[in-house]
Coordinates of C-alpha atoms in Angstrom, one line a residue:
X1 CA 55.0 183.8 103.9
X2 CA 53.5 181.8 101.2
X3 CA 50.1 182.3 102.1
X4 CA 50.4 186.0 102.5
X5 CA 52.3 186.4 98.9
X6 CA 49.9 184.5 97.4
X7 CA 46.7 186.5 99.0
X8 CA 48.1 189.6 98.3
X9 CA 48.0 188.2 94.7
X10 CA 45.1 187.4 94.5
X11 CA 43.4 190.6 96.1
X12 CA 40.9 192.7 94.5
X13 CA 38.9 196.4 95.2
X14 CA 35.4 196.6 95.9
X15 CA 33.6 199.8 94.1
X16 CA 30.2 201.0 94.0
X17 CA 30.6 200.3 89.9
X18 CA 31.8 196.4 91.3
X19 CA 28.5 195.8 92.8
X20 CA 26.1 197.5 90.7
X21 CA 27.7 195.7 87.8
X22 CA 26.2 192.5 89.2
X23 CA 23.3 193.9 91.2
X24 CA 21.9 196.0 88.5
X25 CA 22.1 193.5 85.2
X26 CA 20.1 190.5 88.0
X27 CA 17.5 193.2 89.1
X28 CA 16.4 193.1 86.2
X29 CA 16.7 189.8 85.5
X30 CA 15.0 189.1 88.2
X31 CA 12.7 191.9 87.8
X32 CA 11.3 189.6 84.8
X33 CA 10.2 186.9 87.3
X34 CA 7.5 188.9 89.4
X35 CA 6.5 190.7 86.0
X36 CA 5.8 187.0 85.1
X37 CA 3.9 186.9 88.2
X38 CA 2.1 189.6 87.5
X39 CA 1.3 188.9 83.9
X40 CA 0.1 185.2 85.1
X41 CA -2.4 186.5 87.6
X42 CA -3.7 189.3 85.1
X43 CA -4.0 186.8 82.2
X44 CA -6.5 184.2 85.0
X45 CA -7.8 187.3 86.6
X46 CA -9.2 188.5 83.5
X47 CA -11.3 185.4 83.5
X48 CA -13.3 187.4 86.3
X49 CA -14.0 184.5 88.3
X50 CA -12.0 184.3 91.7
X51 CA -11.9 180.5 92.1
X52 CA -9.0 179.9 88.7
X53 CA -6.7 183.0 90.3
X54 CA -7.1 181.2 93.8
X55 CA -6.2 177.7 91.6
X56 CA -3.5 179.6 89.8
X57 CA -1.8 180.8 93.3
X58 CA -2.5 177.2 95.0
X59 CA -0.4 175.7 92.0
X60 CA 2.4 178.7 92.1
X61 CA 2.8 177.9 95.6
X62 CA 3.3 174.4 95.5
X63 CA 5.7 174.7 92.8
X64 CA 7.5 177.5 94.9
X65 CA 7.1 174.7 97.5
X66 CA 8.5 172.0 95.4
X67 CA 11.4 173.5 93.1
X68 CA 12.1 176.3 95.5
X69 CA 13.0 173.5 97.8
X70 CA 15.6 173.0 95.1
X71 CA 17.2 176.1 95.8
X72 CA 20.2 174.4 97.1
X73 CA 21.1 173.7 93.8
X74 CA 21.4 177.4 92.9
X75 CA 23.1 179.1 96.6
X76 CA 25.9 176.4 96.9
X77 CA 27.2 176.7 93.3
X78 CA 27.2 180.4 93.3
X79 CA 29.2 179.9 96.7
X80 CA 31.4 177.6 95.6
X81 CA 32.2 178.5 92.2
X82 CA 32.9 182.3 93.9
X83 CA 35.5 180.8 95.7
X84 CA 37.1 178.9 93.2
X85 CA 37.0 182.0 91.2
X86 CA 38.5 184.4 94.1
X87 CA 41.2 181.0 93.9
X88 CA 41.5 181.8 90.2
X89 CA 41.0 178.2 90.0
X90 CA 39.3 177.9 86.5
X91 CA 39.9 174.0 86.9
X92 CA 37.6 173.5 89.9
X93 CA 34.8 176.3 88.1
X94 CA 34.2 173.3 85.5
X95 CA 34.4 170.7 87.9
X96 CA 31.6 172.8 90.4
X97 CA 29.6 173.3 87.5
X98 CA 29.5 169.7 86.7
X99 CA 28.8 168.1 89.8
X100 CA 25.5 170.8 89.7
X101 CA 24.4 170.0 86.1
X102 CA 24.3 166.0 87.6
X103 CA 22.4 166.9 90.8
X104 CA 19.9 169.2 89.1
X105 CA 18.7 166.7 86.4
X106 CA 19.2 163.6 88.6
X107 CA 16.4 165.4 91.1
X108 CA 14.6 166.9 88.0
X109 CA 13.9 163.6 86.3
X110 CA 12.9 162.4 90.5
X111 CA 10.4 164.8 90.8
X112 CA 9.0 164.2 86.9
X113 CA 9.0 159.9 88.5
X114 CA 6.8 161.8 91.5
X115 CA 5.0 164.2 90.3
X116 CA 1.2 162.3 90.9
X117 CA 2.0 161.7 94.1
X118 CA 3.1 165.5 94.9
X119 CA 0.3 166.4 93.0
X120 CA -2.2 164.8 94.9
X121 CA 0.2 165.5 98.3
X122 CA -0.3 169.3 97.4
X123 CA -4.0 169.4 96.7
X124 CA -4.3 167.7 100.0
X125 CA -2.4 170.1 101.9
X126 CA -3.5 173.6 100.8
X127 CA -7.2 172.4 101.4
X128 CA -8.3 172.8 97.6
X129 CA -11.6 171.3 97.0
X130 CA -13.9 171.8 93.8
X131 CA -13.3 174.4 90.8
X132 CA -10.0 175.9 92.8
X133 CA -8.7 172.6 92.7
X134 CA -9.1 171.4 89.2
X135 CA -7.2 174.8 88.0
X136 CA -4.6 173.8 90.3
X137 CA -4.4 170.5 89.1
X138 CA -4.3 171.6 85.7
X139 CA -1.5 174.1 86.2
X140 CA 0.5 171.1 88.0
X141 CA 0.2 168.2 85.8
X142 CA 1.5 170.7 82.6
X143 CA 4.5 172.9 85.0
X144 CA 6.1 169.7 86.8
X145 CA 7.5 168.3 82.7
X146 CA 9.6 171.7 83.0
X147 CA 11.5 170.1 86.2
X148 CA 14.7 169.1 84.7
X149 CA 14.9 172.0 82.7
X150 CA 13.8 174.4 85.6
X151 CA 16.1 172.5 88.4
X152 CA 19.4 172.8 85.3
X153 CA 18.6 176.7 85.4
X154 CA 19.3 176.8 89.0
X155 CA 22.7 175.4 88.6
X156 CA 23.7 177.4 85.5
X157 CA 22.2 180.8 87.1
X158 CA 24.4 180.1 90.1
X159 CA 27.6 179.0 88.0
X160 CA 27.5 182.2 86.3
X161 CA 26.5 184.7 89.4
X162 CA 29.6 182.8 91.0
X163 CA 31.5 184.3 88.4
X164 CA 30.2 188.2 88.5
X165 CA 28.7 187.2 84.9
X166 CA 25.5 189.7 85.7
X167 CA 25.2 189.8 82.1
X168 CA 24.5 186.2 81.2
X169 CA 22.0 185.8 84.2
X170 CA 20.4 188.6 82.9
X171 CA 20.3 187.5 79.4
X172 CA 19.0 184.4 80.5
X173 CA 16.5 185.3 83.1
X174 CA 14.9 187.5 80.4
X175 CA 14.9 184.4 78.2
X176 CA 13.1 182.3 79.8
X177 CA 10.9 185.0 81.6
X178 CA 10.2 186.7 78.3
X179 CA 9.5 183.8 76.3
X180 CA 6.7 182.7 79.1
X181 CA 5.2 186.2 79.8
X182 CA 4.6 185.9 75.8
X183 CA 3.1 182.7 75.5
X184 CA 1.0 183.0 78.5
X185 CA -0.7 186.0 77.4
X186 CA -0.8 184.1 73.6
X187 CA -2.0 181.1 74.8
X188 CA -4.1 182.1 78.1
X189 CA -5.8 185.0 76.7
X190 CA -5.7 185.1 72.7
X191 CA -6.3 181.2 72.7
X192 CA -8.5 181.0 75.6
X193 CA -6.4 178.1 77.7
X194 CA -6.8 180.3 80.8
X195 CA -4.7 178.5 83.9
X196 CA -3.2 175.6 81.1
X197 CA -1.7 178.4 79.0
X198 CA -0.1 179.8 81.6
X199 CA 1.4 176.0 82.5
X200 CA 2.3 175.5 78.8
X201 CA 4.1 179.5 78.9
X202 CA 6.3 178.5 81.8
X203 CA 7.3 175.1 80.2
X204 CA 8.5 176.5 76.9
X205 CA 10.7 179.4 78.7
X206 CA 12.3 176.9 81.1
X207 CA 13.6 174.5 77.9
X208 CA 14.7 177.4 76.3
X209 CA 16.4 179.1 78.9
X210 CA 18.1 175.7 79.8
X211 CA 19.4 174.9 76.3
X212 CA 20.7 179.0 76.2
X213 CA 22.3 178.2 79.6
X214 CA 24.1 175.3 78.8
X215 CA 25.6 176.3 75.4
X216 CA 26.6 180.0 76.7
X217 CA 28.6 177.9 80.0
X218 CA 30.1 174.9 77.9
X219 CA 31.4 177.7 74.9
X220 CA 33.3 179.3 77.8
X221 CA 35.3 176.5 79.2
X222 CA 39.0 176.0 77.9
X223 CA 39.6 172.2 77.2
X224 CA 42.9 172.6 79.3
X225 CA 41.0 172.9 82.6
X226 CA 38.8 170.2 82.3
X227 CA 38.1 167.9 85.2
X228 CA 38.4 164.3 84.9
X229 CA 35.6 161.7 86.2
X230 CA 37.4 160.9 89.2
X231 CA 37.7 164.6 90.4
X232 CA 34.4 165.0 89.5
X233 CA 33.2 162.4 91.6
X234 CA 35.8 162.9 94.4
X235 CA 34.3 161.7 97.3
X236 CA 36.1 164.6 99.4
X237 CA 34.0 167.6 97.3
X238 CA 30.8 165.2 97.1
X239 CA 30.7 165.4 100.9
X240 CA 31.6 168.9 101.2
X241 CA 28.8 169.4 98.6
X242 CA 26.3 167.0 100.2
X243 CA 27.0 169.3 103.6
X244 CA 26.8 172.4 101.9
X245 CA 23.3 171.6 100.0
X246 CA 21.6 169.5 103.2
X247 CA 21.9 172.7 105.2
X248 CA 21.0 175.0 102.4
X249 CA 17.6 172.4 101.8
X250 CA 16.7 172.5 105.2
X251 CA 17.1 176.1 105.2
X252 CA 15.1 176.7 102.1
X253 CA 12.1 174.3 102.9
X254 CA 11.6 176.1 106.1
X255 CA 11.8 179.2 104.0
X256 CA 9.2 178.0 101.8
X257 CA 7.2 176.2 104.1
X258 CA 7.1 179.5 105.7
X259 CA 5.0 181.2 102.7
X260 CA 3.1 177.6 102.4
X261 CA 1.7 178.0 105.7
X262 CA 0.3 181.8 104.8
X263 CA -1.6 180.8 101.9
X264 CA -2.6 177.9 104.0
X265 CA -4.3 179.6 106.6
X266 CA -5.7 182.3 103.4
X267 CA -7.6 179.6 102.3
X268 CA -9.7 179.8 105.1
X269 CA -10.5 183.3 104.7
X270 CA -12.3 182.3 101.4
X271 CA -11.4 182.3 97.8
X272 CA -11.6 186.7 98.0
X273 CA -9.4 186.7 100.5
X274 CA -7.0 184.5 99.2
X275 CA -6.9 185.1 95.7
X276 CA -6.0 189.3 97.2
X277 CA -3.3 187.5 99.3
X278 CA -2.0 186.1 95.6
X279 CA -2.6 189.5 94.0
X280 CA -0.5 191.6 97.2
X281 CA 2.0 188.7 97.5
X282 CA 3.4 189.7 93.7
X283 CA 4.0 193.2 95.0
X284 CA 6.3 191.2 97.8
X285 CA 7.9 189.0 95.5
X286 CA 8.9 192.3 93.1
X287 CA 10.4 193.9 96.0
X288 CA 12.6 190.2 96.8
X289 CA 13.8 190.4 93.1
X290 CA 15.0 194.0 93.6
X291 CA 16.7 192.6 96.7
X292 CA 17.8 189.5 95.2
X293 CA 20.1 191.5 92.4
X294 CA 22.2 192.9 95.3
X295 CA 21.8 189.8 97.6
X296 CA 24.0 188.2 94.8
X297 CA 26.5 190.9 94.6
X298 CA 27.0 190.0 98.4
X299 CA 27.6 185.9 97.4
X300 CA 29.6 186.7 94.6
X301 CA 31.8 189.4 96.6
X302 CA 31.8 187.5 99.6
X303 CA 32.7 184.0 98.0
X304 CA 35.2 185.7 95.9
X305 CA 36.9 187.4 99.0
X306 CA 36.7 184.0 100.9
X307 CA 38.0 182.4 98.0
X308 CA 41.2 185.1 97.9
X309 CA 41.9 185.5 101.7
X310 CA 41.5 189.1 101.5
X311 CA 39.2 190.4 104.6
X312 CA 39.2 194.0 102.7
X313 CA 37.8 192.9 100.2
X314 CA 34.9 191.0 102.5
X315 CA 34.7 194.1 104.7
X316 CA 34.2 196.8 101.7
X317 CA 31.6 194.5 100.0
X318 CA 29.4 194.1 103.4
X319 CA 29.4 198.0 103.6
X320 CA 28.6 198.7 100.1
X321 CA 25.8 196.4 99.7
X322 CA 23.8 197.0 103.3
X323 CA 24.0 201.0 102.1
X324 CA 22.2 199.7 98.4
X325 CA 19.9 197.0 100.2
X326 CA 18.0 199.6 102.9
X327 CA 18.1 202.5 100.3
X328 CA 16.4 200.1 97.3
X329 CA 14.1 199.1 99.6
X330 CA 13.0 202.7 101.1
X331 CA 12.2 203.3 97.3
X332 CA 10.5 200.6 96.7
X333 CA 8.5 200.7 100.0
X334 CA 7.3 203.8 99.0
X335 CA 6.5 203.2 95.5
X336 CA 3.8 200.5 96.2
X337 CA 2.4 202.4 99.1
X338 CA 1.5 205.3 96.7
X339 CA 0.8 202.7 93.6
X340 CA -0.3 200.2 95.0
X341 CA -4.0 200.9 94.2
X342 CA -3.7 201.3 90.6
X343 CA -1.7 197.9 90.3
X344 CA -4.3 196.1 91.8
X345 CA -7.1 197.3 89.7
X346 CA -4.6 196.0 87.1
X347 CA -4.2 192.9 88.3
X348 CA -7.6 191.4 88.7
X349 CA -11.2 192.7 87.9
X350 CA -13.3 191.2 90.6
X351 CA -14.7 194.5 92.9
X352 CA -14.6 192.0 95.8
X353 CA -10.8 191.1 95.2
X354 CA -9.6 194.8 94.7
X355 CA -11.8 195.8 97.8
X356 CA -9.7 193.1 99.9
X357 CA -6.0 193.8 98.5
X358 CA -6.7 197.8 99.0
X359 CA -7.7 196.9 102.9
X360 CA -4.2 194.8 103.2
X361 CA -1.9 196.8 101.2
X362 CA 0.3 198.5 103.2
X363 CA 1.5 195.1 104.6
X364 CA 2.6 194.1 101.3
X365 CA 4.2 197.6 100.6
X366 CA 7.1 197.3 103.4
X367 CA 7.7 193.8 102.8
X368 CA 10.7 195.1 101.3
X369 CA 12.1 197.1 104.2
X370 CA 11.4 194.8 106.2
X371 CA 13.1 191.4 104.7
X372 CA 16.3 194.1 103.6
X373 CA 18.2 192.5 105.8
X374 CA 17.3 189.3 105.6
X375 CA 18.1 189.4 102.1
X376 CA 21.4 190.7 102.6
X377 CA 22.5 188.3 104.9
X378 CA 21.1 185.2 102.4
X379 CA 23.6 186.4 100.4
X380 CA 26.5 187.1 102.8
X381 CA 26.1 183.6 104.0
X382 CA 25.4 181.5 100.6
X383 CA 28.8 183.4 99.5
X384 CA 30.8 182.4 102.5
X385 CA 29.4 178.8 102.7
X386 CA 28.3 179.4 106.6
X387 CA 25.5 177.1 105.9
X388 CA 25.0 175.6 109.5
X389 CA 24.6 179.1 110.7
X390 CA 21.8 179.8 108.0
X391 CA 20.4 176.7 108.6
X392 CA 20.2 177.0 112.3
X393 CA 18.9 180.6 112.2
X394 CA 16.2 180.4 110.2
X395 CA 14.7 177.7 112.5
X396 CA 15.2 180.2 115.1
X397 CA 13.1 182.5 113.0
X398 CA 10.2 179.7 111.9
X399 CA 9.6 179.4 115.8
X400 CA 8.9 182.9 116.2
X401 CA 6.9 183.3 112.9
X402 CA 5.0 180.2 114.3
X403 CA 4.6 182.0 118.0
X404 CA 3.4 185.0 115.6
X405 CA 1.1 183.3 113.6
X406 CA -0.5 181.2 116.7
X407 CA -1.2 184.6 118.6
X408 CA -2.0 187.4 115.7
X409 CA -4.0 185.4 113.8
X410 CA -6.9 184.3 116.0
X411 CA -7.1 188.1 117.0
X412 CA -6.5 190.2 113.6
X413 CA -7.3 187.7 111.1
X414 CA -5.5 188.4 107.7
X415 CA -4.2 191.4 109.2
X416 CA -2.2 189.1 111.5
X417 CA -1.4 187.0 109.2
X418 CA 0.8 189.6 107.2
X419 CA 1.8 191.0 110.9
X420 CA 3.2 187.8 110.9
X421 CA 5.1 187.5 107.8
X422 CA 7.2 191.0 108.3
X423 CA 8.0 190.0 112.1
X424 CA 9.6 186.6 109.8
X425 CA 11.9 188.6 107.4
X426 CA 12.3 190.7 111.0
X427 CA 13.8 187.7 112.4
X428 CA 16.0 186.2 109.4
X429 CA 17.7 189.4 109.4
X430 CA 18.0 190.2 112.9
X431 CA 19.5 186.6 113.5
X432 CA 22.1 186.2 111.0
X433 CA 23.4 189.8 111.0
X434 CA 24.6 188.8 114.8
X435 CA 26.8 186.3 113.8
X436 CA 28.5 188.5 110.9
X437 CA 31.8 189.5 112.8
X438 CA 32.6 186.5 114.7
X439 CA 32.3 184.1 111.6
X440 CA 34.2 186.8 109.7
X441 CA 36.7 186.5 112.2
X442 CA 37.2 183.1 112.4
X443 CA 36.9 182.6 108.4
X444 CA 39.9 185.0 107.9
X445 CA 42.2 184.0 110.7
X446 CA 41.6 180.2 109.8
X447 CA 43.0 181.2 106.1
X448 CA 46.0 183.4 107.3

C-alpha cells in the first residue's frame, strides 16, 4: 500500500516537448564536439601534407582510447543521479555527485602520473613511425595535462543530464567546445602551431569548462541536503558504484577498442588512406552526437522512471525516443550522402585524400542509421543501470565485428573495413534491444 501511494506520487508524463527538451539543448551541445572535430582536421589539413592529419587522428584516437575509457565516469552518474532524482531524493543527488567529482580527479591526476608510459604504449600500438609519429607525440604530451579537468567534465555532464538540465550541458558543452574550436584555429592556423595548437585549444576549453561546471553544480545545492563523509564513503554505495562503473569500463574499452582496431588496420593502407578514414570518421562521429542528444533523453527518462516505480512512464519514454532516433537518423543519413562531397573538399586539400574519402563515402553516410539503435539502447541501459547486460552484449558484438573484420577485410580492403564497422553498431543494437522487455519486467515487478 505504501509502495503504491508513494509511486503514484512520484509519477510523471512523458511528452514529445519532455524529450526534446533534453534531446534538442545536448544535440547541440554535442553537435559542438564533431564541429571541433571538424575544425581540428581542417586547421592540420590545411598544412597540405597528409602525414600531420594522419598524426592528428593517431593522437585523437588514443585519447578517445584513453579518456573515453573513462566514460564510466559520465553513464553511471547520469544513471544514478536519474534515479535519485525520479526518488526526489535531492540528498543522495549531492552525495552521487561527490563520490564522481573524487573518482574523476583521483583517475585524472593517474593518468597525468602515466601519461609517458601511455604515450609511448600508444605510438607502439597504432604502428606510427617517423613524421606521423612525432605530430602524434606532440598532440599527446600537450592534451594528456587536460586529464583532470577533461575526466571532472564527465562527471558534471552526467550529474546534470541526470537531472534533465539539457540547458546546462548545453551551456557547457559549448563552453568548452567553443573556447577550443577558437583557439585552435588562433593558434594552429593564425600562429602557425599546426598539430600543438590544436593540443593547447583543447587544454584551455577543458579547464574552463571544468571550473563553469563545478560552480554552476555547487551554486545549486541547498546546504540542508548535504551528505556527510561517512555517507559519502559508505561502503554500501561504493560497491554498488564500483559494480556499476567496472561493467560500464569493460563495456566502453571494448567500445573503443572497437574504433582502435579500424584505424589500426587504416594504417596499413598508407597515410591517404588513413588520414580519409579520419576525414569520413568526423561525418560518423556528427551523426553519434545527433544520436547522443536523444540517447540521453532515454537515460534521463528511463533512470527517472526506475527511480519513481512508474513503468508508464518507462514505456512512453522507450516509444517516444526509438520514433526520434530512426527518424534523426534517416535525415542525417541522407544529408551526408548528398553533401558529403562538398565537406570533404572542406576538410582537407590533398587531391589524393579527397579522391579516397569520395570512394568510401557512403559507408560513413549510414553510419547513423545504422548505430540508431545501438544508440538508443546505450541510453536505455546506462538509465536503468542494467550494466551486466551492456557489458555482456557488447562482447557478444566485438566477436562478430572481429569475425567481420577477419573475413571482409582480406577480400575488400577498406571497403571491408567500414562493412565491418556498420555490421558492429548492427550488433550493439540488435543485442540489447532483445533484452528490453524481460529486464523491464523484472525491474518493475521487483519495485512493486
Amino acid at each position: 500500500m505504501d509502495t503504491r501511494s508513494n509511486s503514484h506520487s512520484l509519477a510523471f508524463e512523458v511528452t514529445h516537448r519532455l524529450v526534446l527538451s533534453i534531446a534538442i539543448p545536448m544535440t547541440l551541445g554535442f553537435l559542438t564536439t564533431p564541429l571541433l572535430g571538424l575544425t581540428s582536421t581542417a586547421v592540420v589539413g590545411h598544412m597540405g601534407d597528409p602525414e600531420p592529419l594522419a598524426g592528428l587522428a593517431i593522437g585523437a584516437m588514443l585519447f578517445d582510447l584513453i579518456l573515453g575509457s573513462f566514460n564510466f565516469l559520465r553513464a553511471s552518474t547520469t544513471g544514478l543521479t536519474a534515479q535519485a532524482y525520479g526518488r526526489r531524493d535531492q540528498h543522495e543527488q549531492q552525495a552521487v555527485f561527490a563520490r564522481a567529482l573524487i573518482s574523476a580527479l583521483g583517475c585524472g591526476l593517474a593518468l597525468l602520473c602515466l601519461s609517458p608510459l601511455l604515450r609511448a604504449a600508444g605510438l607502439r600500438l597504432m604502428g606510427a613511425e617517423g613524421a606521423i609519429a612525432e605530430a602524434t607525440a606532440t598532440y599527446f604530451s600537450i592534451r594528456i595535462l587536460a586529464a583532470p579537468a577533461a575526466l571532472a567534465n564527465y562527471a558534471i555532464l552526467g550529474f546534470v543530464l541526470g537531472r534533465g538540465q539539457g540547458g546546462a550541458g548545453l551551456l557547457l558543452q559549448a563552453l568548452i567546445n567553443g573556447i577550443n574550436i577558437l583557439l585552435s584555429i588562433y593558434l594552429g592556423l593564425s600562429l602557425d602551431w599546426g598539430v600543438a595548437g590544436v593540443a593547447w585549444g583543447t587544454l584551455a576549453g577543458e579547464v574552463a569548462g571544468a571550473l563553469a561546471g563545478l560552480f554552476i553544480v555547487l551554486s545549486g545545492f541547498a546546504r540542508a541536503e548535504r551528505p556527510a563523509w561517512p555517507e559519502i564513503f559508505s561502503r554500501h554505495r561504493l560497491a554498488e558504484l564500483f559494480a556499476l562503473n567496472r561493467d560500464i569500463l569493460i563495456r566502453t574499452f571494448v567500445l573503443i577498442g572497437a574504433f582502435a582496431i579500424m584505424t589500426r588496420i587504416g594504417t596499413g593502407f598508407g597515410a591517404v588512406t588513413l588520414a580519409a578514414n579520419a576525414v569520413l570518421m568526423n561525418f560518423f562521429l556528427l551523426s553519434g552526437y545527433y544520436l547522443d542528444g536523444l540517447a540521453n533523453a532515454a537515460e534521463q527518462i528511463t533512470g527517472r522512471a526506475v527511480g519513481a516505480h512508474y513503468r508508464p512512464a518507462f514505456d512512453r519514454g522507450l516509444k517516444l525516443t526509438t520514433l526520434w532516433s530512426f527518424g534523426l537518423a534517416v535525415i542525417v543519413s541522407a544529408f551526408f550522402l548528398l553533401a558529403g562531397p562538398w565537406l570533404i573538399s572542406v576538410l582537407t586539400t590533398s587531391p589524393e585524400v579527397r579522391q579516397a574519402a569520395g570512394t568510401y563515402l557512403p559507408w560513413a553516410a549510414v553510419t547513423g542509421l545504422t548505430g540508431a539503435l545501438a544508440f538508443l539502447m546505450d541510453g536505455l541501459f546506462i538509465g536503468a543501470t542494467w550494466s551486466v547486460d551492456m557489458r555482456n552484449r557488447m562482447l557478444m558484438s566485438f566477436a562478430g565485428y572481429l569475425a567481420m573484420l577477419a573475413v571482409f577485410v582480406p577480400l575488400f580492403g577498406n571497403h571491408g573495413l567500414w562493412l565491418a564497422m556498420n555490421a558492429f553498431l548492427l550488433f550493439r543494437g540488435f543485442f540489447l534491444a532483445m533484452l528490453v522487455k524481460p529486464r523491464a519486467d523484472q525491474t518493475f515487478r521487483a519495485a512493486q
